[in-house]
PDB file of C-alpha atoms in Angstrom:
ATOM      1  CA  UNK A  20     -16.995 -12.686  -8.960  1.00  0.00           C
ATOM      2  CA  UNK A  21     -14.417 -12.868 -11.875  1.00  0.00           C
ATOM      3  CA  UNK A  22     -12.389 -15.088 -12.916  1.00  0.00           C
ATOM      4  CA  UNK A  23      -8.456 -14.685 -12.203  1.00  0.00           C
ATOM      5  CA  UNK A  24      -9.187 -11.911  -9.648  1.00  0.00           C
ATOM      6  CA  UNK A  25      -8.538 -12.543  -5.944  1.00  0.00           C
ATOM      7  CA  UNK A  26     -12.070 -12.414  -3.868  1.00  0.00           C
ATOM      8  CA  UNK A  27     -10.133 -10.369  -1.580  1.00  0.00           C
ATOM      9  CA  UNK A  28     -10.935  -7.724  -4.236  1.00  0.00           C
ATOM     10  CA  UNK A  29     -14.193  -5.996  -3.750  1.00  0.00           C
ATOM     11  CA  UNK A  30     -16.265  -4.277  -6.551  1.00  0.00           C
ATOM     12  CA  UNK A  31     -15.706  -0.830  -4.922  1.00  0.00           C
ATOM     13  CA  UNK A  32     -11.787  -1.564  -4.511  1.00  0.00           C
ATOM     14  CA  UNK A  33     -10.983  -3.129  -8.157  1.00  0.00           C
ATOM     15  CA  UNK A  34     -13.568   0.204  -9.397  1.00  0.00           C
ATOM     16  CA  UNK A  35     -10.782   2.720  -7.044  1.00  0.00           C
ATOM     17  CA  UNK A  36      -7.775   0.535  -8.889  1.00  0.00           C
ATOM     18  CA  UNK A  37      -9.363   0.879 -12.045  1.00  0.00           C
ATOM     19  CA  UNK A  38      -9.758   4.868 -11.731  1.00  0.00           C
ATOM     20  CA  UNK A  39      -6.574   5.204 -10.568  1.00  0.00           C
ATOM     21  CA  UNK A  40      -4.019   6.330 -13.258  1.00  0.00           C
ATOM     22  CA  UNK A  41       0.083   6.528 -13.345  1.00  0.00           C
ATOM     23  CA  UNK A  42       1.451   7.656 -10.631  1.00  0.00           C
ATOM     24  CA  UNK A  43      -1.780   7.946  -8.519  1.00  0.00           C
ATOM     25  CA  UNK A  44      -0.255   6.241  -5.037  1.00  0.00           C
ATOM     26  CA  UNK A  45      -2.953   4.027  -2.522  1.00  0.00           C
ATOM     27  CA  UNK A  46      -2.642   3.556   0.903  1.00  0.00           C
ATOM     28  CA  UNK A  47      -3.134   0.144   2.193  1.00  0.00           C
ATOM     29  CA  UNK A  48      -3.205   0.505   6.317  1.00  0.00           C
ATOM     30  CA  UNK A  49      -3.103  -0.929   9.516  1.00  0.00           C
ATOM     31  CA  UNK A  50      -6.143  -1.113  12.085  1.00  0.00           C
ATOM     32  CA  UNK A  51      -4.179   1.660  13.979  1.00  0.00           C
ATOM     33  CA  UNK A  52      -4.371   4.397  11.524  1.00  0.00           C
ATOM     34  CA  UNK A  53      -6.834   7.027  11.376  1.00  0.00           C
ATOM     35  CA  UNK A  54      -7.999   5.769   8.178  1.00  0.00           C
ATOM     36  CA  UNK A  55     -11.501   7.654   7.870  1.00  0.00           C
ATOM     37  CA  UNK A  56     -10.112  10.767   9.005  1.00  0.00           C
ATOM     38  CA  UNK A  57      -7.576  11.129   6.170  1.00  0.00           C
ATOM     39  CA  UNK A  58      -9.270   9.373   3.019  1.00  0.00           C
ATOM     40  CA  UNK A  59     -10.406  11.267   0.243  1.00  0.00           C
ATOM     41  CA  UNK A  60     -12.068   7.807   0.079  1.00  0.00           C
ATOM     42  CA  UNK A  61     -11.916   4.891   1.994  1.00  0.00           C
ATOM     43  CA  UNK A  62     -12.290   1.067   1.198  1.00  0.00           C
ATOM     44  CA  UNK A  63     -13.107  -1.087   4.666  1.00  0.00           C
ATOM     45  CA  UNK A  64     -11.090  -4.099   4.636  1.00  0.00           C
ATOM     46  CA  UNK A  65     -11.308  -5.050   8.185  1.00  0.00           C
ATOM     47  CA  UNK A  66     -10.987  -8.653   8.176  1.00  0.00           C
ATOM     48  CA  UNK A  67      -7.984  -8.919   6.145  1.00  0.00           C
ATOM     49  CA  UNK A  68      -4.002  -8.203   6.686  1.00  0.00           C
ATOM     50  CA  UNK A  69      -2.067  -6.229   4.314  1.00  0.00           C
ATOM     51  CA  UNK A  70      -0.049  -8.811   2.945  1.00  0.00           C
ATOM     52  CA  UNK A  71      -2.793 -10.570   1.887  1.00  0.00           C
ATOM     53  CA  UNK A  72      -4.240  -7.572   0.368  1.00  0.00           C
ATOM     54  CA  UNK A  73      -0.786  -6.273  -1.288  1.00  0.00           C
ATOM     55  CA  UNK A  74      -0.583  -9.997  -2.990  1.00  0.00           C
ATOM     56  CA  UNK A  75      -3.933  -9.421  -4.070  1.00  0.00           C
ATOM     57  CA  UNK A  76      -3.605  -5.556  -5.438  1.00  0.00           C
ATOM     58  CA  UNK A  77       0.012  -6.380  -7.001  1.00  0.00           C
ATOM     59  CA  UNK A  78      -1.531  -9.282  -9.280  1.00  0.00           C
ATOM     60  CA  UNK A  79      -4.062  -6.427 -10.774  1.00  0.00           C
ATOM     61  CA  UNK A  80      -2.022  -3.006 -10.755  1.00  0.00           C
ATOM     62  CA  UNK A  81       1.905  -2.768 -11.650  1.00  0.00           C
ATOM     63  CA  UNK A  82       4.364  -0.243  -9.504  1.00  0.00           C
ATOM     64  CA  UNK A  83       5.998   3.057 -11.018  1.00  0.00           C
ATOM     65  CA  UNK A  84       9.041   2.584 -12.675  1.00  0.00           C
ATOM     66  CA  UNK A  85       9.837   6.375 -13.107  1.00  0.00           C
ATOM     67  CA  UNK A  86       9.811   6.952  -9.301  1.00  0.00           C
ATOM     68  CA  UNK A  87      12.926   5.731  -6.968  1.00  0.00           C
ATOM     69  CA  UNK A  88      10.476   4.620  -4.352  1.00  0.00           C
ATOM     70  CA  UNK A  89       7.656   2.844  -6.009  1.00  0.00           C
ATOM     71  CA  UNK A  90       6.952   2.058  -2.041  1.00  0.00           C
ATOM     72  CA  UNK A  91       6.406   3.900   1.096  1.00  0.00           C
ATOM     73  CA  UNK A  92       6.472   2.437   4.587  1.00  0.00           C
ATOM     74  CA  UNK A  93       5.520   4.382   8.103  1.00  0.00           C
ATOM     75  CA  UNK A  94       9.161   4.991   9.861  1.00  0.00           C
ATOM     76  CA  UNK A  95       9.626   3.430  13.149  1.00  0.00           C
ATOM     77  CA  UNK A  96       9.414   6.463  15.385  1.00  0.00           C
ATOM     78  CA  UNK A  97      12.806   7.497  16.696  1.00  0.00           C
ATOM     79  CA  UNK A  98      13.114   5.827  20.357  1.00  0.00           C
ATOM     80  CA  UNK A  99      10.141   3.306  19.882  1.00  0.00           C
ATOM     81  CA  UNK A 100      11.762  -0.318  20.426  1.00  0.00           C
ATOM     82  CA  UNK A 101       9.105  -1.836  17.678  1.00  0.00           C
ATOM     83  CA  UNK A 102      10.363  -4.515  15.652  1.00  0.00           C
ATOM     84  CA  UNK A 103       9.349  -4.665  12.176  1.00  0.00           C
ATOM     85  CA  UNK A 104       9.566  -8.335  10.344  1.00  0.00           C
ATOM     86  CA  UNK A 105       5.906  -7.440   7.756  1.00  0.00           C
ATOM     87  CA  UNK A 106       8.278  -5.492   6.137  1.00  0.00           C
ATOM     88  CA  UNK A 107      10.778  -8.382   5.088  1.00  0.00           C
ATOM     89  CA  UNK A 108       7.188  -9.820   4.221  1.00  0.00           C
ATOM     90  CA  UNK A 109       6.038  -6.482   1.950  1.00  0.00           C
ATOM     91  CA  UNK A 110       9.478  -6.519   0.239  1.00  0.00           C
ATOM     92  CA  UNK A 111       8.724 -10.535  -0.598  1.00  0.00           C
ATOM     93  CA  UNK A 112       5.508  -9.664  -1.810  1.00  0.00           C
ATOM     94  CA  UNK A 113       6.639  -6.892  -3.775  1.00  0.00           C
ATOM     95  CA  UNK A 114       9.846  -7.886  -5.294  1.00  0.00           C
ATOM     96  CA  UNK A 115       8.491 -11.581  -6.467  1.00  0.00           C
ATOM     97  CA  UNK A 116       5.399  -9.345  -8.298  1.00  0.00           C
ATOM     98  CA  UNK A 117       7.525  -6.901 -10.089  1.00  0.00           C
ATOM     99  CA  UNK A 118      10.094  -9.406 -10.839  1.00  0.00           C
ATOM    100  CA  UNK A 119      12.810  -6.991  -9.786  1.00  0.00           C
ATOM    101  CA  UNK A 120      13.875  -5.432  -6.417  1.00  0.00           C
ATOM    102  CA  UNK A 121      11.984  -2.600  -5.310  1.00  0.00           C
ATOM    103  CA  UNK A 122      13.350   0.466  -3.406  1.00  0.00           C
ATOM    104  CA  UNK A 123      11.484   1.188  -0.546  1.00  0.00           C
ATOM    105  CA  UNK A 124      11.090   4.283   0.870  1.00  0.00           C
ATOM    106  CA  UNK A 125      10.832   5.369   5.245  1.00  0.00           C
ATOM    107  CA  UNK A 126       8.586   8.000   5.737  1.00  0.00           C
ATOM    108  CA  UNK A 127       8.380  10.369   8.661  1.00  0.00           C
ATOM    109  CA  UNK A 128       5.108   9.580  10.888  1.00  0.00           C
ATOM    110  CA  UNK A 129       3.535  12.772   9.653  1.00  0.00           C
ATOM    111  CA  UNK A 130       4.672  13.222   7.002  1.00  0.00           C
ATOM    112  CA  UNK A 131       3.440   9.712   6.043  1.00  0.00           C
ATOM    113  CA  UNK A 132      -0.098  11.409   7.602  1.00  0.00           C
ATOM    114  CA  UNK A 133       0.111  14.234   5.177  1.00  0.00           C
ATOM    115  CA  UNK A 134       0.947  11.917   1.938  1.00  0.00           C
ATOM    116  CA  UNK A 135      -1.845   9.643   2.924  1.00  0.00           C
ATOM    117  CA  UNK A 136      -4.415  12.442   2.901  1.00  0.00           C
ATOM    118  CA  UNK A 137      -3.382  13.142  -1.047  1.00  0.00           C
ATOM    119  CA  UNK A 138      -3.503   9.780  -1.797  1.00  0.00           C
ATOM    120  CA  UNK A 139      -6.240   8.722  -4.168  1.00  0.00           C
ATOM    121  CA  UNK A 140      -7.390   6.409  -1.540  1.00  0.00           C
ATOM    122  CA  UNK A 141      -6.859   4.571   1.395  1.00  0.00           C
ATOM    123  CA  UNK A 142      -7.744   0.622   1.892  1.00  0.00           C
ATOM    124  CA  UNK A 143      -8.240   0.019   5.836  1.00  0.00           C
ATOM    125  CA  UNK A 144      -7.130  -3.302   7.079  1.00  0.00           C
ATOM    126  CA  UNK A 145      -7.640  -5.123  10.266  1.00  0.00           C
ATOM    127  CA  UNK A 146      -3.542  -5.821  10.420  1.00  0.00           C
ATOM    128  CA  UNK A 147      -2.376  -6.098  13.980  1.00  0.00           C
ATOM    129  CA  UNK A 148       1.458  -5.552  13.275  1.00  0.00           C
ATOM    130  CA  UNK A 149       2.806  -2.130  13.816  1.00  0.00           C
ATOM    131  CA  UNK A 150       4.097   0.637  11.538  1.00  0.00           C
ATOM    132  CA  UNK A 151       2.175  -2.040   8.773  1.00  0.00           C
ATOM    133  CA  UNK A 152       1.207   1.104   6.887  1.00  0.00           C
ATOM    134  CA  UNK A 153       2.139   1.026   3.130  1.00  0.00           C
ATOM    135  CA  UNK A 154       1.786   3.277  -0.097  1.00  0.00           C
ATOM    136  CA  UNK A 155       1.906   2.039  -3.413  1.00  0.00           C
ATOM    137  CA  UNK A 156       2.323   4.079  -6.459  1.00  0.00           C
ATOM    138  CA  UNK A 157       1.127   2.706  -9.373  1.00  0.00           C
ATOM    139  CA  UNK A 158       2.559   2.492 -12.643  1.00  0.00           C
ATOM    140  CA  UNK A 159       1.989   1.840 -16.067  1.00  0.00           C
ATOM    141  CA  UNK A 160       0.555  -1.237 -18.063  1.00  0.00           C
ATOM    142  CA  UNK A 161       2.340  -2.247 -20.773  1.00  0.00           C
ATOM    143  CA  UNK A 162       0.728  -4.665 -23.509  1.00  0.00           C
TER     144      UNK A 162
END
């Protein structure tokens, strides 16, 4: 363990935030997605939700400032009555950690698919909520 880092934060996640460089983007998903299918590589997370894990990540890594849509979320499909309160949750999350409001962006179903499988990697949650799917795209640290 370390000291100021959340235990939510494995060694082989903080060593796949660590490698990860400007403008490298991480998926954190739901239990629904076909997370193993599309990683380059994969973190298991099971027993946690993504907010949890997004307060966790945001404390550690910082979100792009050059991009309008430091944030991606899975689109509700068109004609699928799902409601969608996490993301009022993510934008929380994200806003009160970059201490400005974030632009998010809604991405296509596949299209979210195809993004995922360039991600640098994807973090696979046990979150029950649908269309809970998230990408991040990290920025820059600044001393």
């Amino acid at each position: 363990m370390l000291k100021g880092v959340s235990k939510l934060i494995s060694p082989e996640l903080i060593k796949i935030l660590m490698e990860m460089g400007h403008g490298d983007e991480i998926v954190i998903a739901d239990g629904n997605f076909p997370a193993a299918s599309h990683a380059a590589r994969l973190v298991r997370c099971d027993g946690h939700s993504v907010p949890e894990l997004l307060e966790a990540i945001l404390q550690l890594v910082p979100l792009d400032t050059y991009n309008e849509y430091p944030v991606g979320l899975m689109a509700v499909v068109p004609g699928d009555a799902v409601e969608t309160p996490i993301w009022k949750v993510y934008e929380a999350i994200v806003n009160k950690h970059e201490n400005r409001t974030i632009q998010m962006e809604y991405i296509e179903r596949f299209a979210f698919y195809e993004r995922a499988k360039k991600a640098y990697a994807i973090i696979a949650t046990g979150e029950s909520a649908q269309y809970a799917n998230m990408i991040l795209k990290k920025g820059v640290i600044t001393l």
